[in-house]
Amino acid sequence: MARGKLIVLSGPGGVGKSTISQELRKHDDFTLSVSYTTRKPRIGEIDGVHYHFVTDEEFTELVHNNEMLEHAEFAGNKYGTPRKEVESARDAGRNVLLEIEISGARQIREHDSSALLVFLMPPSWEVLKARIEGRGTDTPERIAARLALAEEEMAAAKEFDEILINHEVGEVVQGLIALAAR
Ligand code: 5GP
């Protein structure tokens, strides 16, 4: 049996990565990797489904034991991809999709040249800016920091194998399915 592909979906914060990965749950073309995080669950998030929620100590232990394929800190919380889950799904012939931020995508690139790196691009900078500013509860300082980070993250697009523009969720999902089938 052919080994499953590793597909990494990344892009700037606010571009809509998590909406895409939620939608992909309904499709049988991918296994979605469930990350570890030290962030507290948001309303509606289920442990083991959206994330494995762990303590800082547990996270450090997992890194120490080499159980993370990649890991990064984002907005004060830690996130990481479980190595074993990804490898066994791929060994079973399943395509695995990681929805992760940019520095994690770079780590995957370094260690696995066969991984397909996909950058999710907003239709325009204005659209991304409006999304970041529209998130409601953030202070002006926090919004400014998020905008600065997004600008930096946008510059990483050229490091990726493929770019998909997030005009519409269904279109991006079809694009990913086509890439996985290639
Ligand atoms: P959120 O807290 O909003 O769920 O996620 C924050 C950011 O962390 C998003 O950009 C998301 O893609 C990223 N992320 C989620 N899981 C992982 C992971 O396992 N590794 C890395 N590097 N980033 C992740």
CSV table of C-alpha atoms and ligand atoms in Angstrom, one decimal:
chain,number,residue,atom,x,y,z
A,1,MET,CA,0.0,0.0,0.0
A,2,ALA,CA,1.3,3.5,-0.9
A,3,ARG,CA,2.2,5.6,2.1
A,4,GLY,CA,-0.2,8.5,2.8
A,5,LYS,CA,0.9,12.0,2.0
A,6,LEU,CA,1.7,14.7,4.6
A,7,ILE,CA,0.0,17.9,3.7
A,8,VAL,CA,0.6,21.1,5.7
A,9,LEU,CA,-1.9,23.9,5.6
A,10,SER,CA,-0.5,27.1,6.9
A,11,GLY,CA,-0.8,30.9,6.4
A,12,PRO,CA,-1.2,34.1,8.4
A,13,GLY,CA,-3.3,34.2,11.5
A,14,GLY,CA,-6.8,35.3,10.7
A,15,VAL,CA,-6.8,33.9,7.1
A,16,GLY,CA,-9.3,31.2,8.0
A,17,LYS,CA,-7.2,28.0,8.3
A,18,SER,CA,-9.4,26.6,11.1
A,19,THR,CA,-12.6,27.1,9.1
A,20,ILE,CA,-11.0,25.0,6.3
A,21,SER,CA,-9.9,22.3,8.6
A,22,GLN,CA,-13.3,22.1,10.2
A,23,GLU,CA,-14.8,21.6,6.8
A,24,LEU,CA,-12.2,18.9,6.0
A,25,ARG,CA,-13.5,16.9,8.9
A,26,LYS,CA,-16.5,16.0,6.8
A,27,HIS,CA,-14.4,14.7,4.0
A,28,ASP,CA,-12.8,11.3,3.8
A,29,ASP,CA,-9.8,12.3,1.8
A,30,PHE,CA,-7.7,13.3,4.9
A,31,THR,CA,-7.0,12.4,8.4
A,32,LEU,CA,-6.7,15.6,10.4
A,33,SER,CA,-3.9,15.6,12.9
A,34,VAL,CA,-5.0,16.5,16.4
A,35,SER,CA,-2.4,18.8,17.9
A,36,TYR,CA,-1.3,19.1,21.5
A,37,THR,CA,-1.8,22.5,23.0
A,38,THR,CA,-1.3,24.3,26.4
A,39,ARG,CA,-4.1,26.7,25.5
A,40,LYS,CA,-7.4,26.4,27.4
A,41,PRO,CA,-10.3,25.0,25.5
A,42,ARG,CA,-12.7,27.4,23.9
A,43,ILE,CA,-16.4,26.9,24.2
A,44,GLY,CA,-17.4,23.9,22.0
A,45,GLU,CA,-13.9,22.5,21.7
A,46,ILE,CA,-13.6,18.8,22.7
A,47,ASP,CA,-10.5,17.3,24.1
A,48,GLY,CA,-9.1,14.7,21.7
A,49,VAL,CA,-11.2,16.1,18.8
A,50,HIS,CA,-10.1,19.7,18.2
A,51,TYR,CA,-6.9,19.4,20.3
A,52,HIS,CA,-5.3,17.3,23.0
A,53,PHE,CA,-5.4,19.8,25.9
A,54,VAL,CA,-2.3,19.4,28.1
A,55,THR,CA,-0.5,21.2,30.9
A,56,ASP,CA,2.8,23.0,30.4
A,57,GLU,CA,4.6,20.1,32.2
A,58,GLU,CA,2.9,17.5,30.0
A,59,PHE,CA,3.9,19.4,26.9
A,60,THR,CA,7.5,19.8,27.9
A,61,GLU,CA,7.6,16.0,28.7
A,62,LEU,CA,6.2,15.2,25.2
A,63,VAL,CA,8.9,17.4,23.5
A,64,HIS,CA,11.6,15.9,25.7
A,65,ASN,CA,10.5,12.4,24.7
A,66,ASN,CA,10.7,13.3,21.0
A,67,GLU,CA,7.0,12.7,20.6
A,68,MET,CA,6.4,15.9,18.6
A,69,LEU,CA,6.9,16.1,14.8
A,70,GLU,CA,7.2,19.8,15.2
A,71,HIS,CA,6.2,22.3,17.9
A,72,ALA,CA,5.9,26.1,18.3
A,73,GLU,CA,4.7,28.9,20.5
A,74,PHE,CA,2.0,31.1,19.3
A,75,ALA,CA,0.3,34.0,21.2
A,76,GLY,CA,1.7,32.8,24.5
A,77,ASN,CA,0.6,29.1,24.1
A,78,LYS,CA,2.4,26.0,22.9
A,79,TYR,CA,1.3,23.8,20.1
A,80,GLY,CA,2.7,20.6,18.7
A,81,THR,CA,2.0,17.8,16.3
A,82,PRO,CA,2.0,14.2,17.6
A,83,ARG,CA,4.6,12.1,15.7
A,84,LYS,CA,3.1,8.7,16.4
A,85,GLU,CA,-0.5,9.5,15.2
A,86,VAL,CA,0.7,11.1,12.0
A,87,GLU,CA,3.1,8.3,11.2
A,88,SER,CA,0.7,5.5,11.8
A,89,ALA,CA,-2.1,7.1,9.8
A,90,ARG,CA,0.4,7.6,6.9
A,91,ASP,CA,1.6,4.0,7.2
A,92,ALA,CA,-2.0,2.9,6.9
A,93,GLY,CA,-2.2,4.8,3.5
A,94,ARG,CA,-4.1,7.8,4.8
A,95,ASN,CA,-3.3,11.4,3.7
A,96,VAL,CA,-2.7,13.5,6.8
A,97,LEU,CA,-3.4,17.2,7.0
A,98,LEU,CA,-1.7,19.5,9.6
A,99,GLU,CA,-3.2,22.9,10.1
A,100,ILE,CA,-0.4,24.7,11.7
A,101,GLU,CA,1.3,28.1,11.9
A,102,ILE,CA,4.3,29.1,9.8
A,103,SER,CA,7.3,28.1,12.0
A,104,GLY,CA,5.8,24.6,12.4
A,105,ALA,CA,5.5,24.4,8.6
A,106,ARG,CA,9.2,25.3,8.3
A,107,GLN,CA,10.2,22.6,10.7
A,108,ILE,CA,8.2,20.0,8.7
A,109,ARG,CA,10.0,21.2,5.6
A,110,GLU,CA,13.4,20.7,7.2
A,111,HIS,CA,12.7,17.1,8.3
A,112,ASP,CA,10.5,15.8,5.5
A,113,SER,CA,11.2,16.8,2.0
A,114,SER,CA,8.2,14.8,0.7
A,115,ALA,CA,5.7,16.9,2.6
A,116,LEU,CA,3.5,19.2,0.6
A,117,LEU,CA,3.4,22.7,2.0
A,118,VAL,CA,0.3,24.7,1.2
A,119,PHE,CA,-0.1,28.4,2.0
A,120,LEU,CA,-3.6,29.8,2.5
A,121,MET,CA,-3.6,33.3,1.2
A,122,PRO,CA,-6.3,35.9,1.9
A,123,PRO,CA,-8.0,37.5,-1.2
A,124,SER,CA,-6.3,40.7,-0.3
A,125,TRP,CA,-4.4,42.4,2.5
A,126,GLU,CA,-7.5,44.5,3.2
A,127,VAL,CA,-9.6,41.4,3.7
A,128,LEU,CA,-7.1,40.0,6.2
A,129,LYS,CA,-6.8,43.3,8.0
A,130,ALA,CA,-10.6,43.6,8.3
A,131,ARG,CA,-10.8,40.0,9.7
A,132,ILE,CA,-8.0,40.7,12.3
A,133,GLU,CA,-9.6,44.0,13.3
A,134,GLY,CA,-13.0,42.5,13.4
A,135,ARG,CA,-12.3,39.8,16.0
A,136,GLY,CA,-14.0,41.9,18.6
A,137,THR,CA,-12.5,41.4,22.1
A,138,ASP,CA,-8.8,42.4,21.3
A,139,THR,CA,-7.2,45.6,22.6
A,140,PRO,CA,-5.8,48.1,20.0
A,141,GLU,CA,-2.3,47.0,21.1
A,142,ARG,CA,-3.1,43.4,20.5
A,143,ILE,CA,-4.6,44.1,17.1
A,144,ALA,CA,-1.5,46.1,16.1
A,145,ALA,CA,0.7,43.1,17.1
A,146,ARG,CA,-1.4,40.7,15.2
A,147,LEU,CA,-1.3,42.8,12.1
A,148,ALA,CA,2.5,43.1,12.3
A,149,LEU,CA,2.8,39.4,12.7
A,150,ALA,CA,0.4,38.7,9.8
A,151,GLU,CA,2.5,41.0,7.6
A,152,GLU,CA,5.6,39.0,8.5
A,153,GLU,CA,3.8,35.7,7.9
A,154,MET,CA,2.5,36.8,4.5
A,155,ALA,CA,6.2,37.1,3.4
A,156,ALA,CA,6.6,33.4,4.0
A,157,ALA,CA,4.3,32.4,1.1
A,158,LYS,CA,7.3,32.0,-1.3
A,159,GLU,CA,8.7,29.2,0.8
A,160,PHE,CA,5.6,27.0,0.1
A,161,ASP,CA,4.9,24.5,-2.7
A,162,GLU,CA,1.4,25.7,-3.4
A,163,ILE,CA,-0.7,28.8,-2.7
A,164,LEU,CA,-4.5,28.6,-2.4
A,165,ILE,CA,-6.5,31.8,-2.2
A,166,ASN,CA,-9.2,31.8,0.4
A,167,HIS,CA,-12.0,33.2,-1.8
A,168,GLU,CA,-14.5,30.6,-0.6
A,169,VAL,CA,-14.2,27.6,1.8
A,170,GLY,CA,-15.5,25.0,-0.7
A,171,GLU,CA,-13.1,26.0,-3.3
A,172,VAL,CA,-10.1,25.7,-1.0
A,173,VAL,CA,-11.3,22.3,0.2
A,174,GLN,CA,-11.6,21.1,-3.5
A,175,GLY,CA,-8.1,22.5,-4.1
A,176,LEU,CA,-6.7,20.5,-1.2
A,177,ILE,CA,-8.4,17.3,-2.3
A,178,ALA,CA,-7.0,17.8,-5.8
A,179,LEU,CA,-3.5,18.3,-4.4
A,180,ALA,CA,-3.8,15.2,-2.3
A,181,ALA,CA,-4.9,13.1,-5.3
A,182,ARG,CA,-2.0,14.2,-7.4
B,1,5GP,P1,-5.8,28.5,17.9
B,1,5GP,O1,-5.3,28.7,19.3
B,1,5GP,O2,-6.5,29.6,17.3
B,1,5GP,O3,-6.5,27.2,17.7
B,1,5GP,O4,-4.5,28.3,17.0
B,1,5GP,C1,-3.5,29.3,17.0
B,1,5GP,C2,-2.5,28.9,15.9
B,1,5GP,O5,-1.8,27.7,16.2
B,1,5GP,C3,-3.1,28.7,14.5
B,1,5GP,O6,-2.3,29.4,13.5
B,1,5GP,C4,-2.9,27.2,14.3
B,1,5GP,O7,-2.8,26.9,12.9
B,1,5GP,C5,-1.7,26.9,15.0
B,1,5GP,N1,-1.5,25.5,15.4
B,1,5GP,C6,-2.5,24.7,15.8
B,1,5GP,N2,-1.9,23.5,16.1
B,1,5GP,C7,-0.6,23.6,15.8
B,1,5GP,C8,0.5,22.6,15.9
B,1,5GP,O8,0.4,21.5,16.2
B,1,5GP,N3,1.8,23.1,15.6
B,1,5GP,C9,1.9,24.4,15.2
B,1,5GP,N4,3.2,24.8,14.8
B,1,5GP,N5,0.9,25.3,15.1
B,1,5GP,C10,-0.3,24.9,15.4
